[in-house]
mmCIF file of C-alpha atoms (C1' of nucleotides) and ligand atoms in Angstrom:
data_model
loop_
_atom_site.group_PDB
_atom_site.id
_atom_site.type_symbol
_atom_site.label_atom_id
_atom_site.label_comp_id
_atom_site.label_asym_id
_atom_site.label_seq_id
_atom_site.Cartn_x
_atom_site.Cartn_y
_atom_site.Cartn_z
ATOM 1 C CA MET A 1096 12.315 24.560 7.202
ATOM 2 C CA LYS A 1097 13.443 27.684 8.886
ATOM 3 C CA LEU A 1098 12.189 29.690 11.777
ATOM 4 C CA ASN A 1099 11.776 33.331 10.942
ATOM 5 C CA THR A 1100 13.903 35.969 12.604
ATOM 6 C CA LYS A 1101 10.976 37.578 14.358
ATOM 7 C CA SER A 1102 10.356 34.456 16.368
ATOM 8 C CA ARG A 1103 14.015 33.960 16.965
ATOM 9 C CA TYR A 1104 14.530 37.495 18.183
ATOM 10 C CA ALA A 1105 11.406 37.319 20.302
ATOM 11 C CA VAL A 1106 12.702 34.322 22.202
ATOM 12 C CA MET A 1107 16.097 35.951 22.477
ATOM 13 C CA ALA A 1108 14.709 39.221 23.763
ATOM 14 C CA LEU A 1109 12.457 37.553 26.308
ATOM 15 C CA ALA A 1110 15.358 35.467 27.531
ATOM 16 C CA ASP A 1111 17.312 38.683 27.917
ATOM 17 C CA MET A 1112 14.500 40.148 29.974
ATOM 18 C CA ALA A 1113 14.361 37.094 32.178
ATOM 19 C CA VAL A 1114 18.027 37.526 32.939
ATOM 20 C CA PHE A 1115 18.303 41.262 33.326
ATOM 21 C CA SER A 1116 15.029 42.495 34.770
ATOM 22 C CA ASN A 1117 15.281 42.727 38.510
ATOM 23 C CA ASP A 1118 11.589 43.291 38.881
ATOM 24 C CA ASN A 1119 12.074 46.414 36.820
ATOM 25 C CA ALA A 1120 10.787 47.124 33.378
ATOM 26 C CA VAL A 1121 13.365 46.389 30.706
ATOM 27 C CA SER A 1122 13.655 48.932 27.899
ATOM 28 C CA LEU A 1123 13.926 47.831 24.310
ATOM 29 C CA ARG A 1124 16.940 50.071 23.979
ATOM 30 C CA ASP A 1125 18.811 47.978 26.529
ATOM 31 C CA ILE A 1126 17.778 44.737 24.875
ATOM 32 C CA SER A 1127 18.821 46.135 21.539
ATOM 33 C CA LEU A 1128 22.259 47.034 22.827
ATOM 34 C CA ARG A 1129 22.839 43.789 24.675
ATOM 35 C CA GLN A 1130 21.547 41.448 21.999
ATOM 36 C CA GLY A 1131 22.479 43.363 18.888
ATOM 37 C CA ILE A 1132 18.945 43.453 17.539
ATOM 38 C CA SER A 1133 17.617 46.513 15.727
ATOM 39 C CA LEU A 1134 15.557 48.695 18.036
ATOM 40 C CA LEU A 1135 12.991 49.365 15.345
ATOM 41 C CA TYR A 1136 12.563 45.683 14.737
ATOM 42 C CA LEU A 1137 12.212 44.975 18.425
ATOM 43 C CA GLU A 1138 9.408 47.497 18.633
ATOM 44 C CA GLN A 1139 7.490 45.637 15.989
ATOM 45 C CA ILE A 1140 8.058 42.349 17.748
ATOM 46 C CA PHE A 1141 7.050 43.629 21.166
ATOM 47 C CA LEU A 1142 3.908 45.120 19.774
ATOM 48 C CA ARG A 1143 2.748 41.623 19.046
ATOM 49 C CA LEU A 1144 4.030 40.188 22.295
ATOM 50 C CA LYS A 1145 2.022 42.814 24.103
ATOM 51 C CA LYS A 1146 -1.130 42.190 22.106
ATOM 52 C CA ASN A 1147 -0.845 38.536 22.984
ATOM 53 C CA ASN A 1148 -0.386 39.294 26.642
ATOM 54 C CA ILE A 1149 3.112 37.945 26.950
ATOM 55 C CA VAL A 1150 4.542 41.229 28.147
ATOM 56 C CA LYS A 1151 3.023 44.373 29.512
ATOM 57 C CA SER A 1152 4.407 47.816 28.945
ATOM 58 C CA VAL A 1153 5.356 50.683 31.176
ATOM 59 C CA ARG A 1154 5.426 53.978 29.358
ATOM 60 C CA GLY A 1155 7.471 57.055 29.931
ATOM 61 C CA ILE A 1156 10.919 57.556 31.316
ATOM 62 C CA ASN A 1157 12.345 54.453 32.986
ATOM 63 C CA GLY A 1158 9.673 52.538 31.172
ATOM 64 C CA GLY A 1159 9.978 49.304 29.267
ATOM 65 C CA TYR A 1160 8.410 45.880 29.264
ATOM 66 C CA ILE A 1161 7.671 43.331 31.951
ATOM 67 C CA LEU A 1162 7.000 39.633 31.558
ATOM 68 C CA VAL A 1163 3.404 38.820 32.378
ATOM 69 C CA LYS A 1164 4.227 35.270 33.458
ATOM 70 C CA SER A 1165 7.337 34.060 35.198
ATOM 71 C CA PRO A 1166 9.915 32.415 32.923
ATOM 72 C CA LYS A 1167 9.058 29.093 34.548
ATOM 73 C CA GLU A 1168 5.504 29.396 33.324
ATOM 74 C CA LEU A 1169 6.033 30.925 29.920
ATOM 75 C CA LYS A 1170 5.859 28.305 27.209
ATOM 76 C CA ILE A 1171 7.889 28.836 24.068
ATOM 77 C CA SER A 1172 4.831 27.890 22.039
ATOM 78 C CA ASP A 1173 3.058 30.943 23.435
ATOM 79 C CA ILE A 1174 5.789 33.135 22.052
ATOM 80 C CA LEU A 1175 5.666 31.600 18.612
ATOM 81 C CA ILE A 1176 1.920 31.821 18.429
ATOM 82 C CA ALA A 1177 2.126 35.508 19.275
ATOM 83 C CA LEU A 1178 4.272 35.994 16.206
ATOM 84 C CA ASP A 1179 2.036 33.980 13.904
ATOM 85 C CA GLN A 1180 4.780 31.465 13.573
ATOM 86 C CA LYS A 1181 2.434 28.561 13.210
ATOM 87 C CA VAL A 1182 4.099 25.233 12.988
ATOM 88 C CA LYS A 1183 2.096 24.170 10.022
ATOM 89 C CA THR A 1184 4.678 22.451 7.946
ATOM 90 C CA ILE A 1185 2.434 22.181 4.945
ATOM 91 C CA GLY A 1186 -0.444 24.292 3.769
ATOM 92 C CA CYS A 1187 -3.205 21.710 3.870
ATOM 93 C CA LYS A 1188 -5.736 22.560 6.534
ATOM 94 C CA LYS A 1189 -7.056 19.766 8.673
ATOM 95 C CA ASP A 1190 -10.653 20.859 8.512
ATOM 96 C CA SER A 1191 -10.663 22.233 4.991
ATOM 97 C CA LYS A 1192 -12.514 20.353 2.296
ATOM 98 C CA LYS A 1193 -9.695 20.874 -0.135
ATOM 99 C CA SER A 1194 -6.674 18.679 0.159
ATOM 100 C CA CYS A 1195 -3.187 19.820 -0.697
ATOM 101 C CA ASN A 1196 -3.568 18.958 -4.357
ATOM 102 C CA GLY A 1197 -7.118 20.164 -4.907
ATOM 103 C CA LYS A 1198 -8.688 16.734 -4.722
ATOM 104 C CA SER A 1199 -11.513 15.845 -2.408
ATOM 105 C CA THR A 1200 -9.717 13.082 -0.558
ATOM 106 C CA LYS A 1201 -6.743 13.587 1.652
ATOM 107 C CA CYS A 1202 -3.466 12.711 0.028
ATOM 108 C CA ILE A 1203 -1.368 9.800 1.182
ATOM 109 C CA THR A 1204 1.102 12.008 2.990
ATOM 110 C CA HIS A 1205 -1.461 14.017 4.930
ATOM 111 C CA ASN A 1206 -1.328 12.069 8.156
ATOM 112 C CA PHE A 1207 2.423 12.082 8.077
ATOM 113 C CA TRP A 1208 2.600 15.867 8.019
ATOM 114 C CA ASP A 1209 0.081 16.011 10.785
ATOM 115 C CA GLU A 1210 2.291 13.796 12.882
ATOM 116 C CA LEU A 1211 5.244 16.007 12.112
ATOM 117 C CA ASP A 1212 3.415 19.098 13.253
ATOM 118 C CA ILE A 1213 2.410 17.424 16.471
ATOM 119 C CA HIS A 1214 5.968 16.311 17.035
ATOM 120 C CA ILE A 1215 7.349 19.803 16.639
ATOM 121 C CA ASN A 1216 4.599 21.519 18.556
ATOM 122 C CA SER A 1217 5.033 19.251 21.522
ATOM 123 C CA PHE A 1218 8.625 20.378 21.707
ATOM 124 C CA PHE A 1219 7.603 24.000 21.963
ATOM 125 C CA GLU A 1220 4.774 23.203 24.348
ATOM 126 C CA ASN A 1221 7.052 21.483 26.773
ATOM 127 C CA LYS A 1222 9.807 24.066 26.794
ATOM 128 C CA LYS A 1223 9.617 27.016 29.111
ATOM 129 C CA LEU A 1224 11.571 30.216 28.853
ATOM 130 C CA SER A 1225 13.391 29.280 32.041
ATOM 131 C CA ASP A 1226 14.730 26.173 30.311
ATOM 132 C CA LEU A 1227 16.831 28.362 28.081
ATOM 133 C CA LEU A 1228 18.587 29.927 31.018
ATOM 134 C CA LYS A 1229 19.896 26.719 32.545
ATOM 135 C CA ASN A 1230 23.465 25.682 31.862
ATOM 136 C CA ARG A 1231 24.297 28.688 29.809
ATOM 137 C CA GLU A 1232 28.044 28.962 29.517
ATOM 138 C CA ALA A 1233 28.234 32.094 27.461
ATOM 139 C CA ARG A 1234 27.542 35.487 28.968
ATOM 140 C CA ILE A 1235 24.397 36.831 27.464
ATOM 141 C CA MET B 1212 8.128 27.067 9.791
ATOM 142 C CA LYS B 1213 7.014 25.536 6.572
ATOM 143 C CA LEU B 1214 8.268 22.724 4.479
ATOM 144 C CA ASN B 1215 8.723 23.641 0.836
ATOM 145 C CA THR B 1216 6.605 22.075 -1.834
ATOM 146 C CA LYS B 1217 9.534 20.366 -3.483
ATOM 147 C CA SER B 1218 10.091 18.246 -0.411
ATOM 148 C CA ARG B 1219 6.411 17.668 0.033
ATOM 149 C CA TYR B 1220 5.904 16.571 -3.552
ATOM 150 C CA ALA B 1221 9.016 14.429 -3.421
ATOM 151 C CA VAL B 1222 7.678 12.440 -0.489
ATOM 152 C CA MET B 1223 4.298 12.258 -2.151
ATOM 153 C CA ALA B 1224 5.692 11.066 -5.451
ATOM 154 C CA LEU B 1225 7.897 8.448 -3.866
ATOM 155 C CA ALA B 1226 4.961 7.182 -1.835
ATOM 156 C CA ASP B 1227 3.030 6.940 -5.070
ATOM 157 C CA MET B 1228 5.826 4.897 -6.584
ATOM 158 C CA ALA B 1229 5.900 2.591 -3.606
ATOM 159 C CA VAL B 1230 2.214 1.887 -4.085
ATOM 160 C CA PHE B 1231 1.985 1.616 -7.848
ATOM 161 C CA SER B 1232 5.233 0.177 -9.079
ATOM 162 C CA ASN B 1233 4.948 -3.548 -9.412
ATOM 163 C CA ASP B 1234 8.636 -3.918 -9.964
ATOM 164 C CA ASN B 1235 8.179 -1.775 -13.046
ATOM 165 C CA ALA B 1236 9.506 1.674 -13.656
ATOM 166 C CA VAL B 1237 6.966 4.377 -12.858
ATOM 167 C CA SER B 1238 6.759 7.245 -15.297
ATOM 168 C CA LEU B 1239 6.530 10.811 -14.111
ATOM 169 C CA ARG B 1240 3.542 11.246 -16.362
ATOM 170 C CA ASP B 1241 1.619 8.685 -14.348
ATOM 171 C CA ILE B 1242 2.641 10.206 -11.038
ATOM 172 C CA SER B 1243 1.678 13.599 -12.323
ATOM 173 C CA LEU B 1244 -1.778 12.400 -13.288
ATOM 174 C CA ARG B 1245 -2.425 10.463 -10.119
ATOM 175 C CA GLN B 1246 -1.118 13.034 -7.677
ATOM 176 C CA GLY B 1247 -1.984 16.211 -9.482
ATOM 177 C CA ILE B 1248 1.562 17.509 -9.519
ATOM 178 C CA SER B 1249 2.938 19.402 -12.502
ATOM 179 C CA LEU B 1250 4.976 17.132 -14.734
ATOM 180 C CA LEU B 1251 7.572 19.800 -15.337
ATOM 181 C CA TYR B 1252 7.959 20.305 -11.621
ATOM 182 C CA LEU B 1253 8.283 16.576 -11.027
ATOM 183 C CA GLU B 1254 11.083 16.451 -13.549
ATOM 184 C CA GLN B 1255 13.016 19.002 -11.579
ATOM 185 C CA ILE B 1256 12.415 17.107 -8.364
ATOM 186 C CA PHE B 1257 13.408 13.729 -9.749
ATOM 187 C CA LEU B 1258 16.575 15.161 -11.167
ATOM 188 C CA ARG B 1259 17.707 15.726 -7.622
ATOM 189 C CA LEU B 1260 16.386 12.436 -6.333
ATOM 190 C CA LYS B 1261 18.386 10.706 -8.996
ATOM 191 C CA LYS B 1262 21.555 12.645 -8.275
ATOM 192 C CA ASN B 1263 21.215 11.632 -4.666
ATOM 193 C CA ASN B 1264 20.749 7.999 -5.550
ATOM 194 C CA ILE B 1265 17.241 7.689 -4.221
ATOM 195 C CA VAL B 1266 15.813 6.637 -7.564
ATOM 196 C CA LYS B 1267 17.319 5.349 -10.754
ATOM 197 C CA SER B 1268 15.964 6.020 -14.185
ATOM 198 C CA VAL B 1269 15.006 3.880 -17.126
ATOM 199 C CA ARG B 1270 14.965 5.774 -20.378
ATOM 200 C CA GLY B 1271 12.879 5.344 -23.443
ATOM 201 C CA ILE B 1272 9.444 3.984 -23.937
ATOM 202 C CA ASN B 1273 8.002 2.222 -20.883
ATOM 203 C CA GLY B 1274 10.710 3.957 -18.948
ATOM 204 C CA GLY B 1275 10.387 5.800 -15.693
ATOM 205 C CA TYR B 1276 11.937 5.711 -12.276
ATOM 206 C CA ILE B 1277 12.621 2.948 -9.811
ATOM 207 C CA LEU B 1278 13.280 3.206 -6.085
ATOM 208 C CA VAL B 1279 16.865 2.283 -5.278
ATOM 209 C CA LYS B 1280 16.003 1.114 -1.775
ATOM 210 C CA SER B 1281 12.882 -0.623 -0.610
ATOM 211 C CA PRO B 1282 10.301 1.622 1.086
ATOM 212 C CA LYS B 1283 11.126 -0.083 4.380
ATOM 213 C CA GLU B 1284 14.699 1.093 4.120
ATOM 214 C CA LEU B 1285 14.216 4.544 2.687
ATOM 215 C CA LYS B 1286 14.389 7.149 5.400
ATOM 216 C CA ILE B 1287 12.409 10.337 4.972
ATOM 217 C CA SER B 1288 15.475 12.283 5.999
ATOM 218 C CA ASP B 1289 17.265 10.977 2.923
ATOM 219 C CA ILE B 1290 14.574 12.475 0.749
ATOM 220 C CA LEU B 1291 14.719 15.857 2.399
ATOM 221 C CA ILE B 1292 18.482 15.983 2.216
ATOM 222 C CA ALA B 1293 18.285 15.280 -1.507
ATOM 223 C CA LEU B 1294 16.184 18.405 -1.916
ATOM 224 C CA ASP B 1295 18.447 20.594 0.194
ATOM 225 C CA GLN B 1296 15.675 20.865 2.697
ATOM 226 C CA LYS B 1297 17.997 21.095 5.627
ATOM 227 C CA VAL B 1298 16.305 21.235 8.967
ATOM 228 C CA LYS B 1299 18.336 24.152 10.170
ATOM 229 C CA THR B 1300 15.781 26.207 11.950
ATOM 230 C CA ILE B 1301 18.039 29.174 12.340
ATOM 231 C CA GLY B 1302 20.974 30.370 10.312
ATOM 232 C CA CYS B 1303 23.689 30.184 12.936
ATOM 233 C CA LYS B 1304 26.210 27.523 12.049
ATOM 234 C CA LYS B 1305 27.485 25.327 14.811
ATOM 235 C CA ASP B 1306 31.096 25.472 13.762
ATOM 236 C CA SER B 1307 31.183 29.034 12.506
ATOM 237 C CA LYS B 1308 33.025 31.651 14.467
ATOM 238 C CA LYS B 1309 30.205 34.102 13.976
ATOM 239 C CA SER B 1310 27.168 33.765 16.133
ATOM 240 C CA CYS B 1311 23.696 34.684 15.007
ATOM 241 C CA ASN B 1312 24.097 38.293 15.999
ATOM 242 C CA GLY B 1313 27.624 38.886 14.851
ATOM 243 C CA LYS B 1314 29.165 38.574 18.315
ATOM 244 C CA SER B 1315 31.957 36.213 19.129
ATOM 245 C CA THR B 1316 30.119 34.271 21.810
ATOM 246 C CA LYS B 1317 27.126 32.096 21.180
ATOM 247 C CA CYS B 1318 23.864 33.726 22.090
ATOM 248 C CA ILE B 1319 21.705 32.494 24.928
ATOM 249 C CA THR B 1320 19.251 30.785 22.614
ATOM 250 C CA HIS B 1321 21.821 28.897 20.564
ATOM 251 C CA ASN B 1322 21.628 25.595 22.409
ATOM 252 C CA PHE B 1323 17.885 25.702 22.338
ATOM 253 C CA TRP B 1324 17.746 25.903 18.567
ATOM 254 C CA ASP B 1325 20.267 23.116 18.358
ATOM 255 C CA GLU B 1326 18.000 20.964 20.461
ATOM 256 C CA LEU B 1327 15.084 21.830 18.237
ATOM 257 C CA ASP B 1328 16.941 20.790 15.117
ATOM 258 C CA ILE B 1329 17.901 17.502 16.706
ATOM 259 C CA HIS B 1330 14.320 16.919 17.746
ATOM 260 C CA ILE B 1331 12.986 17.470 14.263
ATOM 261 C CA ASN B 1332 15.725 15.580 12.507
ATOM 262 C CA SER B 1333 15.241 12.542 14.667
ATOM 263 C CA PHE B 1334 11.654 12.429 13.496
ATOM 264 C CA PHE B 1335 12.711 12.275 9.885
ATOM 265 C CA GLU B 1336 15.506 9.828 10.630
ATOM 266 C CA ASN B 1337 13.155 7.390 12.248
ATOM 267 C CA LYS B 1338 10.442 7.478 9.642
ATOM 268 C CA LYS B 1339 10.608 5.271 6.611
ATOM 269 C CA LEU B 1340 8.682 5.646 3.398
ATOM 270 C CA SER B 1341 6.815 2.452 4.234
ATOM 271 C CA ASP B 1342 5.473 4.087 7.382
ATOM 272 C CA LEU B 1343 3.410 6.410 5.236
ATOM 273 C CA LEU B 1344 1.640 3.560 3.570
ATOM 274 C CA LYS B 1345 0.315 1.942 6.719
ATOM 275 C CA ASN B 1346 -3.235 2.648 7.761
ATOM 276 C CA ARG B 1347 -4.038 4.844 4.854
ATOM 277 C CA GLU B 1348 -7.771 5.217 4.612
ATOM 278 C CA ALA B 1349 -7.919 7.380 1.551
ATOM 279 C CA ARG B 1350 -7.268 5.970 -1.862
ATOM 280 C CA ILE B 1351 -4.103 7.490 -3.180
ATOM 281 C "C1'" DA C 1128 11.280 6.182 -37.954
ATOM 282 C "C1'" DA C 1129 8.430 7.623 -34.336
ATOM 283 C "C1'" DA C 1130 6.879 8.069 -29.854
ATOM 284 C "C1'" DA C 1131 7.589 7.823 -25.003
ATOM 285 C "C1'" DA C 1132 10.044 9.372 -21.425
ATOM 286 C "C1'" DC C 1133 14.127 11.029 -19.173
ATOM 287 C "C1'" DT C 1134 17.919 15.361 -18.975
ATOM 288 C "C1'" DT C 1135 19.329 19.850 -18.037
ATOM 289 C "C1'" DG C 1136 20.011 24.637 -17.416
ATOM 290 C "C1'" DA C 1137 17.954 28.901 -17.511
ATOM 291 C "C1'" DC C 1138 14.308 31.858 -16.686
ATOM 292 C "C1'" DT C 1139 10.399 34.373 -14.312
ATOM 293 C "C1'" DA C 1140 6.489 35.748 -11.564
ATOM 294 C "C1'" DT C 1141 4.898 35.706 -7.046
ATOM 295 C "C1'" DT C 1142 5.247 35.603 -2.274
ATOM 296 C "C1'" DT C 1143 7.564 36.017 1.953
ATOM 297 C "C1'" DT C 1144 10.829 38.002 4.878
ATOM 298 C "C1'" DA C 1145 13.419 41.303 7.191
ATOM 299 C "C1'" DG C 1146 13.738 45.490 8.379
ATOM 300 C "C1'" DT C 1147 12.944 50.712 8.078
ATOM 301 C "C1'" DC C 1148 10.389 55.070 8.429
ATOM 302 C "C1'" DG C 1149 7.555 58.615 10.133
ATOM 303 C "C1'" DG C 1150 4.791 60.488 13.056
ATOM 304 C "C1'" DG C 1151 2.593 59.760 16.968
ATOM 305 C "C1'" DT C 1152 1.360 59.292 22.756
ATOM 306 C "C1'" DA C 1153 2.325 58.688 27.759
ATOM 307 C "C1'" DT C 1154 4.949 59.634 31.898
ATOM 308 C "C1'" DA C 1155 8.810 60.492 35.247
ATOM 309 C "C1'" DT C 1156 11.813 63.816 36.671
ATOM 310 C "C1'" DA C 1157 14.038 68.225 37.074
ATOM 311 C "C1'" DT D 591 5.654 72.636 32.999
ATOM 312 C "C1'" DA D 592 9.380 71.496 29.815
ATOM 313 C "C1'" DT D 593 11.861 67.781 28.189
ATOM 314 C "C1'" DA D 594 13.765 63.511 27.486
ATOM 315 C "C1'" DT D 595 12.760 58.765 27.425
ATOM 316 C "C1'" DA D 596 10.367 55.088 25.837
ATOM 317 C "C1'" DC D 597 6.288 52.876 24.112
ATOM 318 C "C1'" DC D 598 2.679 52.885 19.939
ATOM 319 C "C1'" DC D 599 1.334 51.776 15.303
ATOM 320 C "C1'" DG D 600 0.482 51.644 10.404
ATOM 321 C "C1'" DA D 601 2.684 51.841 6.098
ATOM 322 C "C1'" DC D 602 6.349 51.019 3.255
ATOM 323 C "C1'" DT D 603 10.354 48.729 0.683
ATOM 324 C "C1'" DA D 604 14.319 46.021 -0.774
ATOM 325 C "C1'" DA D 605 15.948 41.617 -1.029
ATOM 326 C "C1'" DA D 606 15.578 36.774 -0.965
ATOM 327 C "C1'" DA D 607 13.183 32.481 -1.469
ATOM 328 C "C1'" DT D 608 9.778 29.801 -3.734
ATOM 329 C "C1'" DA D 609 7.071 27.634 -7.136
ATOM 330 C "C1'" DG D 610 6.756 26.568 -11.355
ATOM 331 C "C1'" DT D 611 7.631 27.074 -16.576
ATOM 332 C "C1'" DC D 612 10.220 26.767 -20.883
ATOM 333 C "C1'" DA D 613 13.210 25.261 -24.462
ATOM 334 C "C1'" DA D 614 15.943 22.225 -26.411
ATOM 335 C "C1'" DG D 615 17.754 18.325 -26.012
ATOM 336 C "C1'" DT D 616 19.022 12.554 -25.541
ATOM 337 C "C1'" DT D 617 17.939 7.681 -25.099
ATOM 338 C "C1'" DT D 618 15.453 3.547 -25.904
ATOM 339 C "C1'" DT D 619 11.620 0.526 -27.317
ATOM 340 C "C1'" DT D 620 8.441 -0.849 -30.769
HETATM 341 S S1 FES E 916 -4.251 16.350 1.610
HETATM 342 FE FE1 FES E 916 -3.464 17.186 3.427
HETATM 343 S S2 FES E 916 -1.341 17.136 2.976
HETATM 344 FE FE2 FES E 916 -2.166 16.380 1.144
HETATM 345 S S1 FES E 917 24.693 32.257 18.375
HETATM 346 FE FE1 FES E 917 23.892 30.492 17.441
HETATM 347 S S2 FES E 917 21.801 30.928 17.500
HETATM 348 FE FE2 FES E 917 22.590 32.734 18.372
#
DNA sequence: AAAAACTTGACTATTTTAGTCGGGTATATA
DNA sequence: TATATACCCGACTAAAATAGTCAAGTTTTT
């Protein structure tokens, strides 16, 4: 039950942007240096964030990325969705005819896993990027 | 963010036991047939459940496994712990000196992931095996 | 004695993950 | 207009995790 590093780094990088952009574009190079995340990896991550309209890019010298929404409005769930990090704790699809074990009826645990997914997703839905910035003791 | 199949099958198999044991031991063969889970895989799973005192075994003919606690008392979290399925959504250890990115201070997202873990764990802590059996429409 | 059923460690194929590489394109500034 | 900076994007790979099998037992009831 782990979150993958792409999602983790995405949240981290966006939090970095929220702190350090002063209405300027933030370059991946700066994020990389501040957060200790590989620049090449960040590029891959931001590609997806851009495609999902979470950031927009500014090319050329002094370029970088800008948050499309304000941190107060950016839900963490949006970030995870952008990185395909579905919170689907088990493989069984709600609408699929096949259940988890190949039978036609849903197994006894099905509803339980559904509840779990809802429980986790609601956490991400209700958290905004700005929530991460409150009460931070450590320097970023 | 997926749960592994060992944990999933463990919950499923224990739910099966709760339904079908009438104070008798339930054999893995029966569980395997009813739930469509590989017998060999079940053996591996029950080894761990036994080591963690969630089931006890009865050997020989008419043998099988018996739940140590009643379904009302068996927390789902106990099952997951038995299968090493820690809900530790990211690798950074709370007490470790190293943070997730190798720096000495905790990163800005650290507390957030901690909160997430607590949120998920509380779900598993508060659910009992018996909760899965309520309101089941589908035959097991 | 035989059959049912648990015991255990080792082994392997597949999938996922994390991360890199190479070769682009756009733009600000000197 | 040259050049450095920084985004763009698909393909690739090594390592780890996962899912599941296999072999060779032991114990107990009938
Ligand atoms: S049928 Fe959906 S989880 Fe088993
Ligand atoms: S330091 Fe713990 S998650 Fe980053």
